[in-house]
Coordinates of C-alpha atoms and ligand atoms in Angstrom, one line a residue:
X1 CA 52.9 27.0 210.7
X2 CA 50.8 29.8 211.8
X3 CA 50.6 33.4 212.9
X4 CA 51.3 34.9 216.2
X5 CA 50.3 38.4 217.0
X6 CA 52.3 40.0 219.5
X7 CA 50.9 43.6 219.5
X8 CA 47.1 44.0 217.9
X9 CA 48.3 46.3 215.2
X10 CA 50.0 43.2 213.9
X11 CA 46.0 42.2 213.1
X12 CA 46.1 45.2 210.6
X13 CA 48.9 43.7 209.1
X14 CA 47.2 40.0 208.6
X15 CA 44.4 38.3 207.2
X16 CA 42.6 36.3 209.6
X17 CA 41.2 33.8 207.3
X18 CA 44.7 33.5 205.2
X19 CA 46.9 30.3 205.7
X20 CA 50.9 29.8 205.5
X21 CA 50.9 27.5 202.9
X22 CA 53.9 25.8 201.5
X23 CA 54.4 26.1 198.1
X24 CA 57.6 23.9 197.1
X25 CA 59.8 21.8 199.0
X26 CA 63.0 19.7 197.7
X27 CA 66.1 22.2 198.1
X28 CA 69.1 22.1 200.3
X29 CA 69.4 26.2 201.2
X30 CA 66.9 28.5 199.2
X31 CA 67.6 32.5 199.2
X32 CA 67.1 35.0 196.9
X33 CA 63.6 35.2 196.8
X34 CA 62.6 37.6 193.5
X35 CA 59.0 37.9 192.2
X36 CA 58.4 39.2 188.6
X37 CA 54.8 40.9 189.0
X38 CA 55.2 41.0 184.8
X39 CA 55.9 37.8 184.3
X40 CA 53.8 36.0 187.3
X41 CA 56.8 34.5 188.0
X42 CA 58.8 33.9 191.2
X43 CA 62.1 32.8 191.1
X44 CA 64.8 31.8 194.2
X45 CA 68.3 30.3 194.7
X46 CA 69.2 27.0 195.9
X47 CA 72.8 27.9 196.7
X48 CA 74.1 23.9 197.3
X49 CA 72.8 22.5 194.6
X50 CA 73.7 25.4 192.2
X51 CA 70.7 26.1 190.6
X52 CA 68.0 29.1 191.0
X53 CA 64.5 27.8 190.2
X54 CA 61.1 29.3 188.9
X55 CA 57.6 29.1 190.0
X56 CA 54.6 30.0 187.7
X57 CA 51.0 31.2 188.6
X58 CA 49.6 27.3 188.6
X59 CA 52.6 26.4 190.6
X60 CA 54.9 24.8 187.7
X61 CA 58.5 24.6 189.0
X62 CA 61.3 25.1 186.5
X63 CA 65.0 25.6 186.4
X64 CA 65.6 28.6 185.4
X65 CA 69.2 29.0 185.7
X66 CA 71.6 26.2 186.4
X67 CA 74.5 26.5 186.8
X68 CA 74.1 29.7 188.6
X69 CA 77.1 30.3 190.1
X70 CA 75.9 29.3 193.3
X71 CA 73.5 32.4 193.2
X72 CA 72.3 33.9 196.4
X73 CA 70.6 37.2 196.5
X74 CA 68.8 38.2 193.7
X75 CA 66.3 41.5 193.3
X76 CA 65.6 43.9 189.8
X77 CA 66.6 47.0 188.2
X78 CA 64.2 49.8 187.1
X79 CA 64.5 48.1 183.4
X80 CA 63.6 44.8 184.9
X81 CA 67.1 42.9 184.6
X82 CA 67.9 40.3 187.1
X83 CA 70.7 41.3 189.4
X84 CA 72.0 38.4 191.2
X85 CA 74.8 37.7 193.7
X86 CA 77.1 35.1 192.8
X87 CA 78.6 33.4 195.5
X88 CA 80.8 31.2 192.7
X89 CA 82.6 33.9 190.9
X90 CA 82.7 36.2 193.8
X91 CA 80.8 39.1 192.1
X92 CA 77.6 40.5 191.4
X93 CA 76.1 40.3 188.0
X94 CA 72.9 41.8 185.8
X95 CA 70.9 39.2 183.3
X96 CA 70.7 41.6 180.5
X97 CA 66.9 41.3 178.4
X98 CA 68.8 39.0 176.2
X99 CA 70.3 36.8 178.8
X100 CA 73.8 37.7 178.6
X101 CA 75.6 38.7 181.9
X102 CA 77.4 41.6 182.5
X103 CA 79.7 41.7 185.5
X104 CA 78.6 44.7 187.8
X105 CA 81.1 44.4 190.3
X106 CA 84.0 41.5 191.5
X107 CA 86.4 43.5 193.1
X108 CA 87.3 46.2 195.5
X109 CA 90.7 48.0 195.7
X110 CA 92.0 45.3 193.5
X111 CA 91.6 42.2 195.6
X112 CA 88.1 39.8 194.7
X113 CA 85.3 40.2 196.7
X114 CA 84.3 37.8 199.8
X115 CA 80.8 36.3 198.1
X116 CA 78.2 38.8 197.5
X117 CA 75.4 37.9 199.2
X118 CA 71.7 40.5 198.9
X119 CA 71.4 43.2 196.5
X120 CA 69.2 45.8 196.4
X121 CA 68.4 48.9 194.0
X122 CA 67.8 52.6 194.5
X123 CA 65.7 54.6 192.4
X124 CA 68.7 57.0 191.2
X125 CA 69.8 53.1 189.7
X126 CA 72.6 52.5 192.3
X127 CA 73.0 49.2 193.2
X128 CA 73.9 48.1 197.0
X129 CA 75.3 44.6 198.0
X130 CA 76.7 42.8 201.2
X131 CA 80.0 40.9 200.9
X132 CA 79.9 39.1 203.8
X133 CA 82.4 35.4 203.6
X134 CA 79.6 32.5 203.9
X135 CA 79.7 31.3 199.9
X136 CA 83.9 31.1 200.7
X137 CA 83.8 29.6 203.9
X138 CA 82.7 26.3 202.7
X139 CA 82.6 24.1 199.6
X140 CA 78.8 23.5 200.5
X141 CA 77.7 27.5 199.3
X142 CA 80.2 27.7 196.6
X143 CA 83.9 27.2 197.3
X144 CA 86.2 27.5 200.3
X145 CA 88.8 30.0 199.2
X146 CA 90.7 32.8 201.0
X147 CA 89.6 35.9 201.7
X148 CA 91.3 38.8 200.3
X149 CA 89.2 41.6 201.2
X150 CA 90.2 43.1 205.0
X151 CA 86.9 43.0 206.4
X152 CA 83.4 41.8 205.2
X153 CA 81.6 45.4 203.6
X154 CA 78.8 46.7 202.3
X155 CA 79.4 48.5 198.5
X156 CA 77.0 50.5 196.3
X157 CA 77.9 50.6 192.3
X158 CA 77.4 53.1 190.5
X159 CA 76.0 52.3 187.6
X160 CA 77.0 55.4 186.0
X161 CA 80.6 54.9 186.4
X162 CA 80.7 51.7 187.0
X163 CA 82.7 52.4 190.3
X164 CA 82.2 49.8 193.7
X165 CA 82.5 51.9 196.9
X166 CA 82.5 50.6 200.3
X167 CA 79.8 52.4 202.2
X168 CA 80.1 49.9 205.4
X169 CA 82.3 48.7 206.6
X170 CA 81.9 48.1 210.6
X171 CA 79.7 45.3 210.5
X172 CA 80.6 41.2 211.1
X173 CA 79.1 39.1 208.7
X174 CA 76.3 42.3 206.7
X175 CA 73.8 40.2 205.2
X176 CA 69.8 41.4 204.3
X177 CA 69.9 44.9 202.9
X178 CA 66.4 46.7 202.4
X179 CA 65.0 50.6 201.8
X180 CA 62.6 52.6 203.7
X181 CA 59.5 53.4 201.0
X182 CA 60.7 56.4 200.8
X183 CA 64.7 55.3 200.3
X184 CA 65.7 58.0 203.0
X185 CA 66.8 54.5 205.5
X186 CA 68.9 51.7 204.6
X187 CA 68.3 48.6 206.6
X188 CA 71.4 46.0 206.6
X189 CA 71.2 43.1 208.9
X190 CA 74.1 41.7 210.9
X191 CA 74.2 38.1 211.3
X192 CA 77.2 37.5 212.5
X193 CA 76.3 35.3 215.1
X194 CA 75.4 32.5 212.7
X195 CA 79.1 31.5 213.2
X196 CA 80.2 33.1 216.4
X197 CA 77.7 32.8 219.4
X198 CA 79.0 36.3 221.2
X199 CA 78.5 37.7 217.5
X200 CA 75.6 40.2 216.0
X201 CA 72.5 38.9 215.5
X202 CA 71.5 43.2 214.4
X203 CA 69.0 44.8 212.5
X204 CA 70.9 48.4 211.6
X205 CA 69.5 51.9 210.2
X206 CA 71.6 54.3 207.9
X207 CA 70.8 57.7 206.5
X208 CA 70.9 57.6 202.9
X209 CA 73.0 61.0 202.4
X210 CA 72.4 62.7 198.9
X211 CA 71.3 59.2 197.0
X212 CA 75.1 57.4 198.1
X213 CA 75.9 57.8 201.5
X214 CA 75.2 56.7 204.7
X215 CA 75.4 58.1 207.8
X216 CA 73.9 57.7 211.8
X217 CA 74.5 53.9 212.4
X218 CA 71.8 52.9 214.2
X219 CA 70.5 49.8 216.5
X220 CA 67.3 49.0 215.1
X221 CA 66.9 45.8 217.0
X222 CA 68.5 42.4 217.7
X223 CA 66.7 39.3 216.5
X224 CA 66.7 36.2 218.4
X225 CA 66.1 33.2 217.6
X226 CA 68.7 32.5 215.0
X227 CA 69.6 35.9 213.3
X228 CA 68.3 38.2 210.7
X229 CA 69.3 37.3 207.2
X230 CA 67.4 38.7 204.0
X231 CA 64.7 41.1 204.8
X232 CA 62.1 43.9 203.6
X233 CA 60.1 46.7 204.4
X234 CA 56.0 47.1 203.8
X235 CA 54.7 50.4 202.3
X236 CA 54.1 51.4 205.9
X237 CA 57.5 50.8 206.7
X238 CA 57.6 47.8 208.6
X239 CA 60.2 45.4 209.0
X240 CA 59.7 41.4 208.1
X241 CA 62.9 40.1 208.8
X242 CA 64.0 36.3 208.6
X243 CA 64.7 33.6 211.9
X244 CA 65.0 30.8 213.0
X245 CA 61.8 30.1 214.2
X246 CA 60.5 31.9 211.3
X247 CA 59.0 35.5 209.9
X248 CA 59.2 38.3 212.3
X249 CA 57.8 42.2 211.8
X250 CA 59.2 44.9 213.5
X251 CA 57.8 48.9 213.4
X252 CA 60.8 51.0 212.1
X253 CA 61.2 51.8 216.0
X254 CA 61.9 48.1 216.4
X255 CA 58.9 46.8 218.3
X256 CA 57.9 43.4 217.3
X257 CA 54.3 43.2 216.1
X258 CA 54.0 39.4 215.4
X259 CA 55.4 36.4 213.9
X260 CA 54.4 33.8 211.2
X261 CA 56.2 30.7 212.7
X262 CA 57.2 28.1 210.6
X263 CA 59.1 24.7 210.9
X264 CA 62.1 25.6 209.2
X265 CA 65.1 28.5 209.3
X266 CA 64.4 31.5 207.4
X267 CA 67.1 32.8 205.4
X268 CA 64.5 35.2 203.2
X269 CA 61.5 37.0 201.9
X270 CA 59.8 38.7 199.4
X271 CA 56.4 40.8 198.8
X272 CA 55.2 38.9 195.6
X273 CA 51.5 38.1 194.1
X274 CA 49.8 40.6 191.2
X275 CA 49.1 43.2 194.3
X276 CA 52.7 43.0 196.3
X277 CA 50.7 41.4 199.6
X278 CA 51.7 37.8 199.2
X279 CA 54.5 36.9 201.3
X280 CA 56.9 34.8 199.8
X281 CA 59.5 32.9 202.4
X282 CA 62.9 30.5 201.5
X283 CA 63.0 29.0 204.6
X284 CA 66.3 26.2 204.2
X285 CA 64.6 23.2 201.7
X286 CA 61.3 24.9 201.6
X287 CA 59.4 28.1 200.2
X288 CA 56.3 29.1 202.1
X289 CA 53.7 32.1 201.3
X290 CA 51.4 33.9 203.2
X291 CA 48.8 36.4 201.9
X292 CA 49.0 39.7 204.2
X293 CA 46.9 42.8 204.6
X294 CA 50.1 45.1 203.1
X295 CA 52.1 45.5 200.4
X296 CA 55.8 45.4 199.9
X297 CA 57.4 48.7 199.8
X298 CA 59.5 49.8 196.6
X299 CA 58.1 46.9 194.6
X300 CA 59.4 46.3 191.2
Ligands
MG401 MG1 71.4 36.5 202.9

């Protein structure tokens, strides 16, 4: 459990005198980390045992939703709803301020979703999810059921119309989604290669075209070990992108500055604290947190 600097610019990016602590530990596969700078309150998934939990200021763990679908993903809207995705009921779905749930999205071209897995939002309020088949390939992450979509996609909703569009749909197993500061990049990691050896283990760039399109596919980098599942960007526009052996962060050209190794798989991550420079890691049974020297991009 410590850092390793890789390139010295990765010291900018630290705190020398700042430990990885960890926080909480008793879960079967944590994700969706989400921190609530309003609230001082971070919440995450843990997908087997159906539940997402809470954590307060003074460390106080709560249930906050159980069941939960067998949540994964979850992130915020501009108005501060919880969007979560729902491995369970195949579908992605927004915690109204009263704590009803509205169902954003569970289908596409008529047939259910796989098991919407990361979610994030754009400033013009569209909402972007991966659909990869993990919650359906086992009873373990919610239910092993067919799959009736042709490939495994990425959508956006618009929240306007309420429409789901495909806006990828090349990619094996899309997983981790995550804007550039200034939204003009969408990062979507591949990680295929969780279930197929010779599969994608890819950190991809898009052009976000006119607020809902992408366009120029491109290689960003390939992560080894393990593969790149939830990730996000730093105001400078840095990549920290889950492993296996832990936290990696790329530049946007897809150098690697430096790790924070740590002794379990890493399936996400969050910018969280009052000022947006706390890291906060699900790593499989665990969460972890490291102060940093930046701030989360885009925070909400
Ligand atoms: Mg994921």
């Amino acid at each position: 459990m410590h850092v390793e600097v890789i390139d010295v610019r990765f010291n900018m990016l630290t705190l020398g005198n700042a430990s990885v602590e960890r926080l909480w530990t008793g879960g079967k596969w944590l994700e969706g980390p989400l921190y609530m700078r309003d609230h001082g309150i971070l919440i995450w998934s843990d997908i087997p045992n159906d539940r997402i939990l809470s954590m307060d200021e003074d460390g106080q763990v709560g249930t906050y939703r159980k069941p939960a679908s067998f949540a994964n993903g979850n992130t915020r809207d501009q108005a501060g709803r919880i969007i979560s995705c729902e491995h369970g009921n195949r579908r992605l779905t927004r915690r109204e301020l009263d704590g009803t749930i509205t169902v954003l999205s569970d289908s596409f071209e008529g047939k259910p979703l796989n098991s919407p897995n990361d979610v994030v939002v754009h400033s013009n309020g569209s909402i972007w999810f991966s659909d990869p088949s993990y919650g359906i390939l086992s009873d373990y992450e919610g239910g092993r059921r067919d799959q009736k979509q042709p490939g495994c996609f990425v959508y956006r909703v618009d929240t306007k119309t309420g429409e789901t569009a495909a806006v990828v749909t090349d990619l094996g197993m899309p997983n981790g989604l995550a804007f550039s500061p200034d939204e003009t990049l969408l990062y979507v990691s591949d990680s295929e290669a969780s279930h197929d050896p010779e599969g994608a283990r890819s950190i991809w760039q898009f052009d976000v075209v006119g607020g809902g399109r992408l366009a120029n596919k491109t290689l960003v980098v390939e992560v080894e070990p393990g593969v790149p599942d939830g990730l996000k960007v730093d105001e400078y526009g840095n990549i920290w992108t889950s492993a296996a052996d832990g936290v990696h962060c790329y530049t946007a050209d897809g150098v690697l500055l430096g790790k924070i190794l740590l002794p379990e798989v890493v399936s996400n991550l969050t910018f969280g604290g009052a000022a947006g420079n706390r890291l906060l890691i699900t790593a499989s049974s665990s969460v972890y947190s490291l102060y940093t020297n930046v701030r989360g991009a885009n925070l909400r």
